[in-house]
CSV table of C-alpha atoms and ligand atoms in Angstrom, one decimal:
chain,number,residue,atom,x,y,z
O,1,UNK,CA,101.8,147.2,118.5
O,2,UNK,CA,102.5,146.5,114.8
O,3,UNK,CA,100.4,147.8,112.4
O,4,UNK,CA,102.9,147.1,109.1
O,5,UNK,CA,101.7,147.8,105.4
O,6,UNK,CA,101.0,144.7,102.9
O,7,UNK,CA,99.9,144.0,99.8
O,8,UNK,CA,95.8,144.3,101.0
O,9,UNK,CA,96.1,148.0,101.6
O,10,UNK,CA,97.8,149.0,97.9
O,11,UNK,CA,95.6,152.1,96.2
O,12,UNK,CA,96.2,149.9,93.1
O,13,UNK,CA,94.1,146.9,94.1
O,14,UNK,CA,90.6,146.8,92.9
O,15,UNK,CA,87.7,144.3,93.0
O,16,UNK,CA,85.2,142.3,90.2
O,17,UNK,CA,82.5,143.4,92.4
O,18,UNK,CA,82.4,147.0,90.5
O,19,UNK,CA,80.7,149.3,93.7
O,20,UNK,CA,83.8,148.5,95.6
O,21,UNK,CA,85.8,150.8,92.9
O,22,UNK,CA,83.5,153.9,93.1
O,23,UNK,CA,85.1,156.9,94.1
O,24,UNK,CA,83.9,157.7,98.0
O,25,UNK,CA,82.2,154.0,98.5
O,26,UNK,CA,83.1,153.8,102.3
O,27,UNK,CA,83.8,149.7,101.7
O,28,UNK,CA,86.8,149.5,98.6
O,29,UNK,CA,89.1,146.4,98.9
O,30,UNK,CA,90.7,148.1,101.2
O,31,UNK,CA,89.0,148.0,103.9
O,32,UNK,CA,86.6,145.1,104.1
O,33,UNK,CA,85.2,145.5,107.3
O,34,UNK,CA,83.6,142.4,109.6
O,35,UNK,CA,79.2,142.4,110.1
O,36,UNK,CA,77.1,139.9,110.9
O,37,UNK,CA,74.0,140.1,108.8
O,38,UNK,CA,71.0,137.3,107.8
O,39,UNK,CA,69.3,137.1,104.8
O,40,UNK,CA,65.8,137.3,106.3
O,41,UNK,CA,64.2,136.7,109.5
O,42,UNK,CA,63.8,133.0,109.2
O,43,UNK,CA,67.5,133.2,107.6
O,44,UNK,CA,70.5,131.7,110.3
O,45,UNK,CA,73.1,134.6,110.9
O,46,UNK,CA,76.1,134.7,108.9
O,47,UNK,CA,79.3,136.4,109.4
O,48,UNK,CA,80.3,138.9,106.1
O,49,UNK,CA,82.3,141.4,104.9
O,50,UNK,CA,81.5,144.4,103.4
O,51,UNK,CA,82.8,144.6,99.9
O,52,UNK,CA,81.2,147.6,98.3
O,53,UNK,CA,77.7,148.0,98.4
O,54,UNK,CA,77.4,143.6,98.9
O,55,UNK,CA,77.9,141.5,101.8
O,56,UNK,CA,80.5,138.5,101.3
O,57,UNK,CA,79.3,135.4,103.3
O,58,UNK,CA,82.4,134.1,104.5
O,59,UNK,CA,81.5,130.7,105.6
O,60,UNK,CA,80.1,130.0,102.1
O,61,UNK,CA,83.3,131.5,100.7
O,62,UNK,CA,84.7,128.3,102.2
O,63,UNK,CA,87.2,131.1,104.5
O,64,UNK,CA,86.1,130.6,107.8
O,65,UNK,CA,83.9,127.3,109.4
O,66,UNK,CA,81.8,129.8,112.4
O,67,UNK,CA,78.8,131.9,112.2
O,68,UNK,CA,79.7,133.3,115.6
O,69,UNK,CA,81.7,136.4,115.1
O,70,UNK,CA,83.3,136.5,119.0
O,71,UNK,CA,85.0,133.3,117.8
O,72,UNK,CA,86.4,134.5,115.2
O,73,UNK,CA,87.7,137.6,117.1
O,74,UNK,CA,89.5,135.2,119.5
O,75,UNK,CA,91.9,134.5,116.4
O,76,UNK,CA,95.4,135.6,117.2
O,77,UNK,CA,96.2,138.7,114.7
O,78,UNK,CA,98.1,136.6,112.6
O,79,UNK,CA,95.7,134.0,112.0
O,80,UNK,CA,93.3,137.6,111.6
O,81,UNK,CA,95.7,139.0,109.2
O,82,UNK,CA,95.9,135.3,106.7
O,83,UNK,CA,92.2,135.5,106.5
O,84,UNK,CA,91.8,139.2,105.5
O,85,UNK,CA,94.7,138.8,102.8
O,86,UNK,CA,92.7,135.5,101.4
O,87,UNK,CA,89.4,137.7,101.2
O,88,UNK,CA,91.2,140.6,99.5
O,89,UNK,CA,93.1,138.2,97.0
O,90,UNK,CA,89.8,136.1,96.2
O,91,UNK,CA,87.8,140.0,95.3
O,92,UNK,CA,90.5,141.4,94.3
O,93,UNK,CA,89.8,142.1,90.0
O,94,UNK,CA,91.2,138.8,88.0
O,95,UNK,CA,90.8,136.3,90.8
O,96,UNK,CA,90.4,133.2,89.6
O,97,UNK,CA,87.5,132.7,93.0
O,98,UNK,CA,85.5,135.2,91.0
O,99,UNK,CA,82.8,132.5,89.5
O,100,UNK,CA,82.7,131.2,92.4
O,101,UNK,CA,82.3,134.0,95.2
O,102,UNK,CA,79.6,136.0,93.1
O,103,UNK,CA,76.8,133.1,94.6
O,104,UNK,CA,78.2,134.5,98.1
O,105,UNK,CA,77.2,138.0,97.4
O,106,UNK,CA,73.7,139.8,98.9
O,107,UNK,CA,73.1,143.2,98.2
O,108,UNK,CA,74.1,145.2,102.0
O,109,UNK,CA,70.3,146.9,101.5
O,110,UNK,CA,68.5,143.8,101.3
O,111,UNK,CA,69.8,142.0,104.3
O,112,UNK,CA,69.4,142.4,108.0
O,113,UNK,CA,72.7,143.9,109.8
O,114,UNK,CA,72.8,142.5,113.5
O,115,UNK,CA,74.9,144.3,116.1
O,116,UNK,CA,78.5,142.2,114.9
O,117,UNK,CA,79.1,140.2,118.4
O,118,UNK,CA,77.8,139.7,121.7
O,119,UNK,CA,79.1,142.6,123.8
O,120,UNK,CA,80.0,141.2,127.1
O,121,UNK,CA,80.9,144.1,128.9
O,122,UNK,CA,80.8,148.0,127.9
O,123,UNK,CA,83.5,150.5,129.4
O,124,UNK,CA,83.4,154.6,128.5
O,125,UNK,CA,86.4,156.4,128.2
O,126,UNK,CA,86.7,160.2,128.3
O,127,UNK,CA,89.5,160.4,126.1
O,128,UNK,CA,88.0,163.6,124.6
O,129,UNK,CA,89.9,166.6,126.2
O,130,UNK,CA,87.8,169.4,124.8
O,131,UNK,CA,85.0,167.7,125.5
O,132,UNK,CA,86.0,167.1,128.8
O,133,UNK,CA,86.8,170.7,129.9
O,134,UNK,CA,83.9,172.0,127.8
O,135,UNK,CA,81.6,169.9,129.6
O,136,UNK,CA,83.6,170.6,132.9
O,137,UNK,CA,83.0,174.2,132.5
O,138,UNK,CA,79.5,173.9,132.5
O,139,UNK,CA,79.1,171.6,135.7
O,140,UNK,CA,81.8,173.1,137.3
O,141,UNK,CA,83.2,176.6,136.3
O,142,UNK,CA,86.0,176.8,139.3
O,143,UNK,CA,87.8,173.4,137.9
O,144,UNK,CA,86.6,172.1,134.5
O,145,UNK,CA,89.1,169.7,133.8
O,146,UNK,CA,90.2,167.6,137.6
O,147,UNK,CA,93.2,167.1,138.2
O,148,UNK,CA,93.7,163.2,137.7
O,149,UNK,CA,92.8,164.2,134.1
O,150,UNK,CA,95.9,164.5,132.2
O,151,UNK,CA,97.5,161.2,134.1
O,152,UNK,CA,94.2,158.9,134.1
O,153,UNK,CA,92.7,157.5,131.3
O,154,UNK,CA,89.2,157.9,133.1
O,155,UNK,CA,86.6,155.6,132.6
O,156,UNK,CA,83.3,154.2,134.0
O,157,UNK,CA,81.7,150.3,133.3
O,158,UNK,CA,78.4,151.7,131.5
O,159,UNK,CA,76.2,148.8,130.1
O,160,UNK,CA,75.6,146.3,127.3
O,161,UNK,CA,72.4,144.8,127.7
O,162,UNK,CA,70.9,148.4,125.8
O,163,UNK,CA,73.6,148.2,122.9
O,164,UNK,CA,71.6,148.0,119.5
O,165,UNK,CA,73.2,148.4,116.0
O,166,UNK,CA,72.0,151.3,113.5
O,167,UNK,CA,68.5,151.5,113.4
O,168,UNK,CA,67.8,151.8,116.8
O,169,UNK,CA,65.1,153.3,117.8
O,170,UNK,CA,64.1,154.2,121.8
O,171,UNK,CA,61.7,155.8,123.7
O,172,UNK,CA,63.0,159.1,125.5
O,173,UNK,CA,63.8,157.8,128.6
O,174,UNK,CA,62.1,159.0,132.1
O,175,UNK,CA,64.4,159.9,134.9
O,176,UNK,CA,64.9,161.7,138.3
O,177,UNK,CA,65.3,165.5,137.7
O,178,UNK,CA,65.6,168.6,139.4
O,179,UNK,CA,66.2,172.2,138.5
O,180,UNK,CA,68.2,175.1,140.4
O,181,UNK,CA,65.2,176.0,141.5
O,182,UNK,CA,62.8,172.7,142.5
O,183,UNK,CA,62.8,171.8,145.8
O,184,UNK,CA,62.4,168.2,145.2
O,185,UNK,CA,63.6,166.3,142.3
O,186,UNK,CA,60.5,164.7,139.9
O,187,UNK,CA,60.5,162.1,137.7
O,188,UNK,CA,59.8,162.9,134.1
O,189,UNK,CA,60.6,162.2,130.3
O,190,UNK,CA,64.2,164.3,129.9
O,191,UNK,CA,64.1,167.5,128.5
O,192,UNK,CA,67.9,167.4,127.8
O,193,UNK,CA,68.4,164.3,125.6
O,194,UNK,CA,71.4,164.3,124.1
O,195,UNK,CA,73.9,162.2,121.8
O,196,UNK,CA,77.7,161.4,121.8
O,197,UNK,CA,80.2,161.2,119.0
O,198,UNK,CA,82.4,158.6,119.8
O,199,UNK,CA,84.5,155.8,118.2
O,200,UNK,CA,84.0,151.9,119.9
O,201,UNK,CA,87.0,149.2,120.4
O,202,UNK,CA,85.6,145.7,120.0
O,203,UNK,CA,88.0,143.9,122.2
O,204,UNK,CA,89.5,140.7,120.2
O,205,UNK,CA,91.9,138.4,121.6
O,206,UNK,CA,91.0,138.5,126.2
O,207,UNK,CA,93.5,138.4,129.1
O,208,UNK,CA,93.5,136.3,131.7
O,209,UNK,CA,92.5,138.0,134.8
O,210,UNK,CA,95.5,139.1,136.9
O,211,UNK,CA,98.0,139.3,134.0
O,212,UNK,CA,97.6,142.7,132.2
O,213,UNK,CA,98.2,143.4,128.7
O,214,UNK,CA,101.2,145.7,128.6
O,215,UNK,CA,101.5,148.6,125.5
O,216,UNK,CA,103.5,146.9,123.4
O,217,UNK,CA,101.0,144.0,123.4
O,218,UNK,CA,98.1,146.1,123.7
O,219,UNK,CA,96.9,146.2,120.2
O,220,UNK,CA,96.8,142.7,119.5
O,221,UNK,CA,93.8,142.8,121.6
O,222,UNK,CA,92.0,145.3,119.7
O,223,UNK,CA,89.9,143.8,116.9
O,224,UNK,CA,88.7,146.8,115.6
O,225,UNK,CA,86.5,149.8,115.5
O,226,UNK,CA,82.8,151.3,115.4
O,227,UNK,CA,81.4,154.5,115.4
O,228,UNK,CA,79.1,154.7,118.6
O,229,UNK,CA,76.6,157.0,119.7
O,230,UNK,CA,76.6,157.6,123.8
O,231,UNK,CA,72.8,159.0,124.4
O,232,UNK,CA,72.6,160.7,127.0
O,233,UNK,CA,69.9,162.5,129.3
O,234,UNK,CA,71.7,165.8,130.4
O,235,UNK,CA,69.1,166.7,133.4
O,236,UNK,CA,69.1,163.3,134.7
O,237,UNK,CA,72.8,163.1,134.8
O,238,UNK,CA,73.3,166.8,136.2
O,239,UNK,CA,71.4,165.1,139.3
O,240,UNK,CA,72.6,161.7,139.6
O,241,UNK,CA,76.2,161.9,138.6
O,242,UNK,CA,78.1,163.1,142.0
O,243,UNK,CA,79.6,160.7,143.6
O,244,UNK,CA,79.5,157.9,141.6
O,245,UNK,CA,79.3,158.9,137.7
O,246,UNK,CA,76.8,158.2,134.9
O,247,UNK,CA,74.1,155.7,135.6
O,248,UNK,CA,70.5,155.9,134.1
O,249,UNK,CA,71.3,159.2,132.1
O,250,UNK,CA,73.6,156.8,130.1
O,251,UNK,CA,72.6,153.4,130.3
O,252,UNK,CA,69.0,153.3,128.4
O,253,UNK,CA,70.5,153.2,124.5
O,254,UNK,CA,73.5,153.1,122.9
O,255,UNK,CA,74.0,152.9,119.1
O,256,UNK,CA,77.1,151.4,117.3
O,257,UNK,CA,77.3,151.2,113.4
O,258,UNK,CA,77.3,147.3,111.9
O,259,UNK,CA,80.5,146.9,110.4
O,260,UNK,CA,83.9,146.2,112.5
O,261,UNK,CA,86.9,148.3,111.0
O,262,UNK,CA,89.6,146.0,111.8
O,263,UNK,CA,93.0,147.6,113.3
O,264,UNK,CA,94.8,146.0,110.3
O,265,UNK,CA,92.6,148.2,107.8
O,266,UNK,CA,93.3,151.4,110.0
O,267,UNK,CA,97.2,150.8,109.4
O,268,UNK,CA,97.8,153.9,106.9
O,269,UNK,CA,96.1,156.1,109.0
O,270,UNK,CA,97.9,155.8,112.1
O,271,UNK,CA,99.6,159.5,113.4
O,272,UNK,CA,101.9,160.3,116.0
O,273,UNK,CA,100.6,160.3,119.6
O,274,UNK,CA,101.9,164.1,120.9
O,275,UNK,CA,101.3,165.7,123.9
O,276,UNK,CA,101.0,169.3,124.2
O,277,UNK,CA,103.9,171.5,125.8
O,278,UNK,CA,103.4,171.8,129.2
O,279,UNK,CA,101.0,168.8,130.1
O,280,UNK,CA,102.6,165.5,131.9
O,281,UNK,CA,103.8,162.6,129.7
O,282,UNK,CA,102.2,159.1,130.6
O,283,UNK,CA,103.7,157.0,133.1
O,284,UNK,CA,106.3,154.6,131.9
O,285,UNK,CA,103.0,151.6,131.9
O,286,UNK,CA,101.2,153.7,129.3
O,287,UNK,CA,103.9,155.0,127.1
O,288,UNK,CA,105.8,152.5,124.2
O,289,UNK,CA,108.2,154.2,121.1
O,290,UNK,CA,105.5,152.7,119.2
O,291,UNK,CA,102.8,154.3,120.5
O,292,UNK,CA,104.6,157.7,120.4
O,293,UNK,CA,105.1,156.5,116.5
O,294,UNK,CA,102.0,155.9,115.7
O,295,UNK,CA,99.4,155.4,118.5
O,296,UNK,CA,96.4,157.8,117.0
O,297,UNK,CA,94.2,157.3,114.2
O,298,UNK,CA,93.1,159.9,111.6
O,299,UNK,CA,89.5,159.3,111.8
O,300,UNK,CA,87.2,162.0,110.8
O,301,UNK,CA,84.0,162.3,112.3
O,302,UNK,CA,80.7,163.9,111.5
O,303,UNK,CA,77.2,164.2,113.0
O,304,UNK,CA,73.8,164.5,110.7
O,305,UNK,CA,70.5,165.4,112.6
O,306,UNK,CA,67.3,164.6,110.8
O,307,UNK,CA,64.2,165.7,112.0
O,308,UNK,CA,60.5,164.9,111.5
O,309,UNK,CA,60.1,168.3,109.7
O,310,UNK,CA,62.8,167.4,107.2
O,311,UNK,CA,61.6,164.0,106.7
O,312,UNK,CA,58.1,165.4,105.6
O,313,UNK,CA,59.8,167.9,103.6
O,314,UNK,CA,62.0,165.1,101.8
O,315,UNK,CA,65.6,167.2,102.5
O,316,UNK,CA,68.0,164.8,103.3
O,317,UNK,CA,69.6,165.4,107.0
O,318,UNK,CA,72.0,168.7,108.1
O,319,UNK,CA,75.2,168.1,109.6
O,320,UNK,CA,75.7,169.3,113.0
O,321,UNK,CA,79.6,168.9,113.4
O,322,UNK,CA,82.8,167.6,112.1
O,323,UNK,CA,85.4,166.3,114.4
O,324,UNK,CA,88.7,163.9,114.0
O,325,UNK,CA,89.9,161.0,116.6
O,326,UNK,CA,93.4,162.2,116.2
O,327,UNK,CA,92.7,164.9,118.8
O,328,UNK,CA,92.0,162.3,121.8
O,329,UNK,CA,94.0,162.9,124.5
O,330,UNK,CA,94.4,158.6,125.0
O,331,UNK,CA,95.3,156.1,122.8
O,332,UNK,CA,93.6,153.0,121.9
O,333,UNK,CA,96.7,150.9,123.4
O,334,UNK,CA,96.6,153.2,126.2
O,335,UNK,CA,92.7,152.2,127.1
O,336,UNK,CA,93.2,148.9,126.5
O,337,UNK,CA,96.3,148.8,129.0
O,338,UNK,CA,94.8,151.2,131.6
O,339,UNK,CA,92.2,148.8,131.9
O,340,UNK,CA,94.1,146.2,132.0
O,341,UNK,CA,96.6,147.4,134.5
O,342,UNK,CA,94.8,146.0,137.7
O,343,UNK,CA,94.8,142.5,136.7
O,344,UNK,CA,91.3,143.2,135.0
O,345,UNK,CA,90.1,140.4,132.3
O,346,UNK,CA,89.0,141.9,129.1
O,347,UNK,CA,86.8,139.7,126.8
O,348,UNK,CA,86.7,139.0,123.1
O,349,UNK,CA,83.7,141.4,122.0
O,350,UNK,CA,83.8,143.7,125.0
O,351,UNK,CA,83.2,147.3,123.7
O,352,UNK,CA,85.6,150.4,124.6
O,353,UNK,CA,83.9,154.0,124.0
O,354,UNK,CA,86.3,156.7,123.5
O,355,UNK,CA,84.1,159.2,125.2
O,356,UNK,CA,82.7,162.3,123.3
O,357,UNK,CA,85.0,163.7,120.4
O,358,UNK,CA,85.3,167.0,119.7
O,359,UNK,CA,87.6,169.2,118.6
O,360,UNK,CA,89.3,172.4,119.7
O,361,UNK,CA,86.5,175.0,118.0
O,362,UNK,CA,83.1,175.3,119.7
O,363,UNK,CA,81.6,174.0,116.1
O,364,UNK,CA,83.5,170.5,116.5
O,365,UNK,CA,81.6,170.0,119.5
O,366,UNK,CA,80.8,166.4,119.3
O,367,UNK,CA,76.9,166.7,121.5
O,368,UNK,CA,74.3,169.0,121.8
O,369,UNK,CA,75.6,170.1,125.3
O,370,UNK,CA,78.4,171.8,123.7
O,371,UNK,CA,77.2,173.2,120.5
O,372,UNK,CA,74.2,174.7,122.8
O,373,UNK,CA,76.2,176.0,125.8
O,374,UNK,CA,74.5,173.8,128.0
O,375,UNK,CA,70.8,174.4,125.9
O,376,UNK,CA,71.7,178.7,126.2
O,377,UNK,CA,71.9,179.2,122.6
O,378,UNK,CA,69.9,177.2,120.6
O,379,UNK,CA,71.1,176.1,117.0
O,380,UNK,CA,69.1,177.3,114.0
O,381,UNK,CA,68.8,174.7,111.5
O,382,UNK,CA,68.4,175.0,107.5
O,383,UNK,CA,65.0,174.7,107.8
O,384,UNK,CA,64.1,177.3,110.4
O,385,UNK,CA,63.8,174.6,113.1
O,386,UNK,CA,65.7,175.4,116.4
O,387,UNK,CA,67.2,172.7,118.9
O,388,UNK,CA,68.9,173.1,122.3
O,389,UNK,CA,68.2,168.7,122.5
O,390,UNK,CA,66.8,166.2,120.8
O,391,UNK,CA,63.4,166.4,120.0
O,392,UNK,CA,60.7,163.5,119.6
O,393,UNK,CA,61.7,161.8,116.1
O,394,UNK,CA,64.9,163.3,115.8
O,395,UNK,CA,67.6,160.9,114.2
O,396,UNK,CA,71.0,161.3,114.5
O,397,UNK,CA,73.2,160.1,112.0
O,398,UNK,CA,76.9,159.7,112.5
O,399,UNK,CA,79.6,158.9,109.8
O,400,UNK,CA,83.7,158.7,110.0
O,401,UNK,CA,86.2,158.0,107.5
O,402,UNK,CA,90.0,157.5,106.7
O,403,UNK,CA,91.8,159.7,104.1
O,404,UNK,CA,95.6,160.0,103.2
O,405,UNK,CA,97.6,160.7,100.3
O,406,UNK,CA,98.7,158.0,98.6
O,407,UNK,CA,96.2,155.4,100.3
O,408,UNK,CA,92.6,154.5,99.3
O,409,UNK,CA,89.4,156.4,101.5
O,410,UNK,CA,87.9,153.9,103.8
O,411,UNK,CA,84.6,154.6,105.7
O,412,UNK,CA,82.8,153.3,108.1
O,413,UNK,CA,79.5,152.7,107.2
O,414,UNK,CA,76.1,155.0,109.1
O,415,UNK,CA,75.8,154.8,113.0
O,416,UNK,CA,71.7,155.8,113.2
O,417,UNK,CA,69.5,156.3,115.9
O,418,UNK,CA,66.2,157.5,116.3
O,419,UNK,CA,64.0,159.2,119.6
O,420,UNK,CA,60.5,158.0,120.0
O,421,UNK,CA,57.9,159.7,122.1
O,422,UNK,CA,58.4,158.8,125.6
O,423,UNK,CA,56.2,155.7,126.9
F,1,CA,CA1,80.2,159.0,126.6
C-alpha cells in the first residue's frame, strides 16, 4: 500500500477553468475524479474528469486512446498515477494546453453521467460496527453483534445487474412478508423501505483466480471510491434473511454517485487504522505496518431526504445524518484481501460496499432502521412531516467529502435516488 504525496495534491495548485478554485467546489484540481458521461443521447460515451463544475474529455485531450473506462482501470497504478499528474499539469493555471483543452470542456449539467464502468460483480461488506450491533439489537437482542464479527470481514455477493448511477429512480419493490403476528407470510409492496450510507470500492487492476492479493499489495487493486446507497426492504429481509443472508430485500436497486474518487486523490486523508482496547487484532493475513499507518480514510458522510411535500413547497432537502468512514471497523486493504484470501478472482470494475456507516451516536445512524428504532419512534421533519421509512417519492440524497488542514476539500459529487409508487 503506498499512497505517497506529489506535486497533484499541493493546496497551492489551481486551474484556468475558474469553478475548480471556488471555495467548497467538491471537484478542485485536486481531486479530479474519473465519470463516464455523453454529450447527448445519440452522443458515443466518453470517459472525463471532473474539473470543477466541467467535464474534461480525456480522449480528445489526446491523454488516453479508450472510451471504455474498465480498460483504463486495468492500468497498473503507475501508469494510473502518469496520467492523473498529465491532467493536473495540462488544468493546472498557466499551462500552456490551456487553448487547447478548453474545446474538451462540457458543462457537468448539460451532459448525461452513466454509471462509470461495467460492474461485473457486487460484494457487501459490513464493515460498519455500530451499525452492525445496532441493527443486531433489533433482530436479535440476546447477541447483537456474533461472534465471528470482530475476526471476519463479513460479506455477502449481492447483485449488479440493478446498479444505476444517481438519478435512479425504482418502484417500491414487492416482497414476501410476515408480521409477529400473521400466520402466513403475504406478498406485498414493503412497508419498511429503507436506504444505506455506504462508500463503494471499484475494483482496478484483477487477480488471477487462486493467487490472492496479499495487504501490502492490496491497494494497488483499488481504483477508487463511490458513495453508494444499499436500499433496502426491512420486512422483507426480517423474513427471508435466516439462513442464508440478504436476497430480494437487497438486490432490486442500488445507487452509486458518477464520479470515481481515485485512491491516489484520497492520499491526504488517510488515518491510522486502530482497534479498540480489548477487541482482537487481525490475523497476521489482514494486518501490514502500513495499514496500521494509514489504512482508513477520513471521509465524511451525510444523508439528505427530500420529499414530495418539500418539493411542492420549493425547500431544498433536510439532512438526516452525518457520519465519517474513519469509524469502520475494516479497511479497504483488508476487504480487498479478505476476499481475496480463498483464491477468489476479483475483476477490474467489480464494486465493494462497505456496508452501512454510522457512527457511535444514535443521530449518525447511517438508515432509517436505526434513526427509527426499528420504525418505534418516528422522525419529525422540518416541515411537520413524520417518517419511520421511505415514503412514495421520497429522494435520498447522499454526499461525502475530504477535509484536512493543510490540504485542499475534495468531494464526491451527489449519490440520488428516488421511490416510485409500487407497480
Ligand atoms: Ca448494505
Amino acid at each position: 500500500m503506498k499512497t505517497s504525496l506529489n506535486a497533484t495534491h499541493d493546496p497551492h495548485l489551481r486551474s484556468w477553468v475558474a469553478s475548480a478554485n471556488e471555495a467548497g467546489t467538491d471537484f478542485p484540481i485536486q481531486n479530479l475524479p474519473f465519470g463516464t458521461y455523453s454529450r447527448g443521447p445519440r452522443h458515443d460515451r466518453r470517459i472525463g474528469v471532473a474539473i470543477g463544475d466541467r467535464v474534461l474529455d480525456l480522449r480528445m485531450a489526446k491523454l488516453i486512446d479508450t472510451d471504455d473506462m474498465n480498460e483504463l482501470m486495468a492500468q497498473s497504478p503507475a501508469k494510473m498515477s502518469a496520467l492523473r499528474a498529465a491532467i493536473s499539469q495540462g488544468l493546472a493555471e498557466g499551462s500552456a494546453r490551456q487553448a487547447e483543452w478548453e474545446g474538451c470542456l462540457s458543462r457537468q449539467y448539460a451532459v448525461n453521467l452513466h454509471l462509470p464502468c461495467r460492474i461485473g460483480d457486487y460484494t457487501d461488506f459490513y464493515t460498519g460496527i455500530h451499525h452492525a450491533t445496532t441493527v443486531g439489537k433489533l433482530f436479535r437482542p440476546d447477541a447483537p453483534l456474533l461472534p465471528n464479527y470482530k475476526w471476519v470481514p463479513i460479506g455477502y455477493h449481492g447483485r449488479a445487474s440493478s446498479i444505476a448511477v444517481s438519478g435512479q429512480q425504482f418502484p417500491r419493490p414487492l416482497g414476501q412478508t410476515k408480521g409477529p403476528n400473521d400466520e402466513a407470510p403475504v406478498l406485498r409492496p414493503s412497508q419498511r423501505l429503507d436506504y444505506e450510507l455506504e462508500l463503494g470500492v471499484l475494483v482496478g487492476q484483477g487477480n488471477a483466480m487462486g493467487e490472492p492479493v496479499d495487504m501490502a499489495q492490496a491497494e494497488a487493486h483499488a481504483f477508487g471510491m463511490v458513495l453508494l446507497n444499499d436500499w433496502s426492504a426491512r420486512d422483507v429481509q426480517a423474513w427471508e434473511y435466516q439462513p442464508l443472508g440478504p436476497f430480494l430485500a437487497k438486490n432490486f436497486a442500488s445507487t452509486i454517485s458518477p464520479w470515481i474518487v481515485t485512491m491516489e486523490a484520497l492520499a491526504p486523508f488517510r488515518a491510522p487504522f486502530t482497534r479498540p482496547e480489548g477487541d482482537p487484532q487481525p490475523l497476521p493475513y489482514l494486518d501490514s505496518p502500513a495499514n496500521r499507518e494509514q489504512g482508513n480514510i477520513d471521509v465524511e458522510l451525510e444523508v439528505w431526504l427530500e420529499t414530495q411535500a418539500m418539493r411542492d413547497a420549493g425547500v431544498g432537502p433536510e439532512r438526516l445524518s452525518q457520519s465519517s468512514f474513519r469509524d469502520a471497523y475494516w479497511t479497504v486493504a483488508q476487504m480487498l484481501t479478505h476476499h481475496t484470501v480463498n483464491g477468489c478472482n476479483l475483476q477490474p470494475g467489480d464494486l465493494l460496499g462497505s456496508g452501512t456507516q454510522s457512527g457511535a451516536r444514535p443521530e449518525q445512524a447511517g438508515s432509517l432502521l436505526e434513526l427509527t428504532s426499528g420504525g418505534k419512534n418516528a422522525l419529525t421533519l422540518a416541515n411537520g412531516e413524520t417518517r419511520t421509512f421511505l415514503q412514495d417519492g421520497d429522494a435520498i440524497i447522499l454526499s461525502a467529502w475530504c477535509e484536512r488542514e493543510g490540504f485542499t476539500r475534495i468531494g464526491f459529487g451527489e449519490c440520488r435516488g428516488q421511490v416510485l409508487p409500487a407497480r
